[in-house]
Structures are given as C-alpha cells and as structure tokens.
Amino acid sequence: MNYSRRVFLGVSAWLVGITALHLKLNVNWSAVRNGFRSLARLQTLVVGGLPVT
Amino acid sequence: MARNLDKTSTRADFAYSRYNGWPEIKESLITGSINAAYMLAPLVMDLVAKNVPVKIVSLGHRSGAVIMVRTDSPYRTFKDLTGKVIAIPSRFAVDFLFLRKMLAEEGMSPKDVRIVEMAPPDMPAALYAKAVDAYCTGEPFGAVAQRAGYAVPLRMTRDEWPNYICCVLTVRQELIDQNPGLVQDLVNYVQGAGEWLDSERDHRTRAAAIAAGNKYFNQDEAVIQFVMDNPVDRVTYGDLRMIKQEFDDLMQLSVQAGTLTGPVAFERYVDPHFVKAAVPARVAL
C-alpha cells in the first residue's frame, strides 16, 4: 500500500469514527424521531431539565 | 424517571434530557425541539408575556433553596453581608426573589449587596475560593459545600418560605391541544412520584441512588442523600397543588424585581386541569 493510500484510509477512518462518536454523544435521537411524528403519535416525550431543584 | 423505571408500564416512555443552562432549555422549548421541560416559574411567565405558547401543568417540588456562607465567615445576618458579593443563578430564578425577600426582612435592598449571576455548579467552588461571600441557589449545590464542611446555610426556604415554588413542569400548548392524554399521563407520574417520595424515608434513599447517576444529577449519591435527610423537609414533593394565590404572589414579586415588565394573568400561563384530574401513578420501584 503506497503512502497516499494509507493517508487516505487513515483520514477516512478518523472521519467516520469522529462522526459516529458525535452522532452518539451529541444528537438527541428521541427529538429527531419526534420531529417526524405528529404530537398525537409521540412514542417518547422528551422532558428537559437542569440538575438543580 | 419513575415511569421509565416502572417495568409494569407498557405505555410510551418519557425521556429526561439534561441541560446545563436555563437559556438553552428555554430556546429548546421555544423552538419545539422539546415539548416539555422543568422551567423557572418566572421564566415561563415571561415567555407567555411574549406570546410563546407554553403552559405550566404541574409543580416539580416545593422549597429546596438555600443561601450559603462560609463556616469560618462572620456572616450571620444579611446586615453582615452589606457590600459583599452574593451569587444567584439568574435574575429569573426564584432564588433571586428569595434573596430579595430575605434582604427586605432586614430593611435592605439588592442595592446594598453586589449580586452576580453564576451557574449553580460553580457556586460551591467560588465560595471556597472566596470569589463570592455568599450564594443563593437550589439544591444540591448548597449541600455540596455544607457536606464538605466549609459552608453553612444562612437561610433556607424550609424555614422562611416553606411553600416556595421554583421549577415547574411546562409544556408547549401544541402538545396540550394534540395529545392531552400524554400530558395527563406525565402529570399523573409527576404527582405519583411526589407522593411516593414523601411517603417513606426509604423511598428517598432509593430515589437518591437513581438521581445521582450521570444521566440525571451526575452528583455524589451521598450529596443527594444529604439533601433528602438534612432535614427531611429541605425539599418536599408531597404537595404539588397549583394554587393561584401562590403564583400571583410570585408574579407580583417578579414584577417588583423587574424580571417581568408587567403582570401576567394566571390563566395565561397555568393550565390547572391536569393536576385537578390527576390520578397519581403508582410508582413501582
């Protein structure tokens, strides 16, 4: 495998890994799914809150 | 939380989404990226005054705010804090109204102290480092410093304002209109969880273990347990009735504090029907 191919594969793997991590950690999937449903058919109601009384 | 851990339920889930600041949660509710949230009551009044279609459908708790000073400080009255720095979470926080009320009882006004806004999690460290002389916030951030031994409560709402209201369950009007059954279900669980929490001491221990997790408070379990036990009415959950007079008083205090530009009618920002019709859910934990 030549050098430029190794760089390309490394960068691609990094990009895929970082994107997957971002999607897991930073995307509220319940909110995304809810965006495609009418409020009358919500399957998950997301309730926001701060960790303080 | 009680609903999702209740394995006897087969209905739709509720998911808790933890935020780090009031502005972020407010924006999410305004844009509809979430349809329900625990919000500061005066913040909801302000949103409604600006024609944002949201309604309060239940209280979350009563009491639970403290004003903390260093154990080794000479501060035992508010007069002692004249000219000193006091941290609050936000001008919209009911903690600010609590502070104003306590200052007024000693013939003082907010002009007699230096008030700074600060995120509650930063307050214990700021007091420890002497960056502030006192702070006023909701638990568990009073208990964090008290349990560590370097702070004591100067005033607690349990003594001064036991029916204190702060965080309230707020939902978008769209959700009320399109799915009132789901809102009722949520209120039933909030009311049921409140009754469950105050019915037996062991329930508070179990709740503290769950709430301490990184999905919720992300705090040392011993700190949450400290809040539950010292004393047991430091925060209360058993009376989540929505009483018009209490909201009117809070609204008037907010107007006096300048956080609201004018009065807002109770009927505009509260929908009491769900609490009135509530059948508190059985919490099976």
PDB file of C-alpha atoms in Angstrom, chain A residues 45 47, chain B residues 29 35-39 41 44 48 53-60 165 167-177 179-180 182-191 240-243 247 266-278:
ATOM      1  CA  LEU A  45     -41.898  12.526  25.330  1.00  0.00           C
ATOM      2  CA  VAL A  47     -38.662  16.318  29.214  1.00  0.00           C
TER       3      VAL A  47
ATOM      4  CA  LEU B  29     -38.878  24.767  24.354  1.00  0.00           C
ATOM      5  CA  ASN B  35     -42.203  19.683  24.150  1.00  0.00           C
ATOM      6  CA  ALA B  36     -41.879  19.612  27.940  1.00  0.00           C
ATOM      7  CA  ALA B  37     -39.373  20.906  30.468  1.00  0.00           C
ATOM      8  CA  TYR B  38     -38.862  21.860  34.063  1.00  0.00           C
ATOM      9  CA  MET B  39     -38.525  25.636  33.963  1.00  0.00           C
ATOM     10  CA  ALA B  41     -41.745  29.788  37.037  1.00  0.00           C
ATOM     11  CA  VAL B  44     -42.475  30.791  31.962  1.00  0.00           C
ATOM     12  CA  VAL B  48     -46.104  33.787  27.961  1.00  0.00           C
ATOM     13  CA  PRO B  53     -47.475  29.280  23.686  1.00  0.00           C
ATOM     14  CA  VAL B  54     -46.470  27.295  26.791  1.00  0.00           C
ATOM     15  CA  LYS B  55     -48.318  26.373  29.985  1.00  0.00           C
ATOM     16  CA  ILE B  56     -47.355  25.195  33.454  1.00  0.00           C
ATOM     17  CA  VAL B  57     -49.112  21.889  34.158  1.00  0.00           C
ATOM     18  CA  SER B  58     -47.583  20.844  37.500  1.00  0.00           C
ATOM     19  CA  LEU B  59     -45.133  21.855  40.185  1.00  0.00           C
ATOM     20  CA  GLY B  60     -41.911  19.865  40.467  1.00  0.00           C
ATOM     21  CA  ILE B 165     -42.179  27.245  44.175  1.00  0.00           C
ATOM     22  CA  CYS B 167     -39.098  24.603  38.995  1.00  0.00           C
ATOM     23  CA  VAL B 168     -42.400  23.900  37.303  1.00  0.00           C
ATOM     24  CA  LEU B 169     -43.361  21.384  34.643  1.00  0.00           C
ATOM     25  CA  THR B 170     -44.031  23.340  31.476  1.00  0.00           C
ATOM     26  CA  VAL B 171     -45.383  22.009  28.178  1.00  0.00           C
ATOM     27  CA  ARG B 172     -45.993  23.503  24.780  1.00  0.00           C
ATOM     28  CA  GLN B 173     -49.631  24.404  24.045  1.00  0.00           C
ATOM     29  CA  GLU B 174     -49.409  22.321  20.839  1.00  0.00           C
ATOM     30  CA  LEU B 175     -48.840  19.209  22.924  1.00  0.00           C
ATOM     31  CA  ILE B 176     -51.797  20.023  25.184  1.00  0.00           C
ATOM     32  CA  ASP B 177     -54.018  20.530  22.124  1.00  0.00           C
ATOM     33  CA  ASN B 179     -52.075  14.952  22.853  1.00  0.00           C
ATOM     34  CA  PRO B 180     -53.750  15.847  26.169  1.00  0.00           C
ATOM     35  CA  LEU B 182     -49.923  12.124  27.158  1.00  0.00           C
ATOM     36  CA  VAL B 183     -49.741  15.333  29.204  1.00  0.00           C
ATOM     37  CA  GLN B 184     -52.180  13.839  31.718  1.00  0.00           C
ATOM     38  CA  ASP B 185     -50.076  10.699  31.886  1.00  0.00           C
ATOM     39  CA  LEU B 186     -46.952  12.776  32.570  1.00  0.00           C
ATOM     40  CA  VAL B 187     -48.715  14.779  35.290  1.00  0.00           C
ATOM     41  CA  ASN B 188     -50.045  11.547  36.836  1.00  0.00           C
ATOM     42  CA  TYR B 189     -46.477  10.276  37.099  1.00  0.00           C
ATOM     43  CA  VAL B 190     -45.095  13.543  38.481  1.00  0.00           C
ATOM     44  CA  GLN B 191     -47.840  13.602  41.129  1.00  0.00           C
ATOM     45  CA  LEU B 240     -47.731  19.676  44.175  1.00  0.00           C
ATOM     46  CA  ARG B 241     -51.028  21.543  44.071  1.00  0.00           C
ATOM     47  CA  MET B 242     -51.064  24.634  41.882  1.00  0.00           C
ATOM     48  CA  ILE B 243     -52.556  27.422  43.960  1.00  0.00           C
ATOM     49  CA  PHE B 247     -48.483  32.031  41.577  1.00  0.00           C
ATOM     50  CA  PHE B 266     -52.619  33.152  35.990  1.00  0.00           C
ATOM     51  CA  GLU B 267     -54.928  31.715  33.312  1.00  0.00           C
ATOM     52  CA  ARG B 268     -52.452  32.656  30.565  1.00  0.00           C
ATOM     53  CA  TYR B 269     -49.523  30.650  31.907  1.00  0.00           C
ATOM     54  CA  VAL B 270     -51.095  27.870  34.003  1.00  0.00           C
ATOM     55  CA  ASP B 271     -53.327  25.003  32.896  1.00  0.00           C
ATOM     56  CA  PRO B 272     -54.601  23.540  36.176  1.00  0.00           C
ATOM     57  CA  HIS B 273     -56.860  20.921  34.564  1.00  0.00           C
ATOM     58  CA  PHE B 274     -54.265  18.158  34.501  1.00  0.00           C
ATOM     59  CA  VAL B 275     -53.450  18.407  38.211  1.00  0.00           C
ATOM     60  CA  LYS B 276     -57.156  18.586  39.071  1.00  0.00           C
ATOM     61  CA  ALA B 277     -57.838  15.444  37.006  1.00  0.00           C
ATOM     62  CA  ALA B 278     -54.663  13.662  38.128  1.00  0.00           C
TER      63      ALA B 278
END
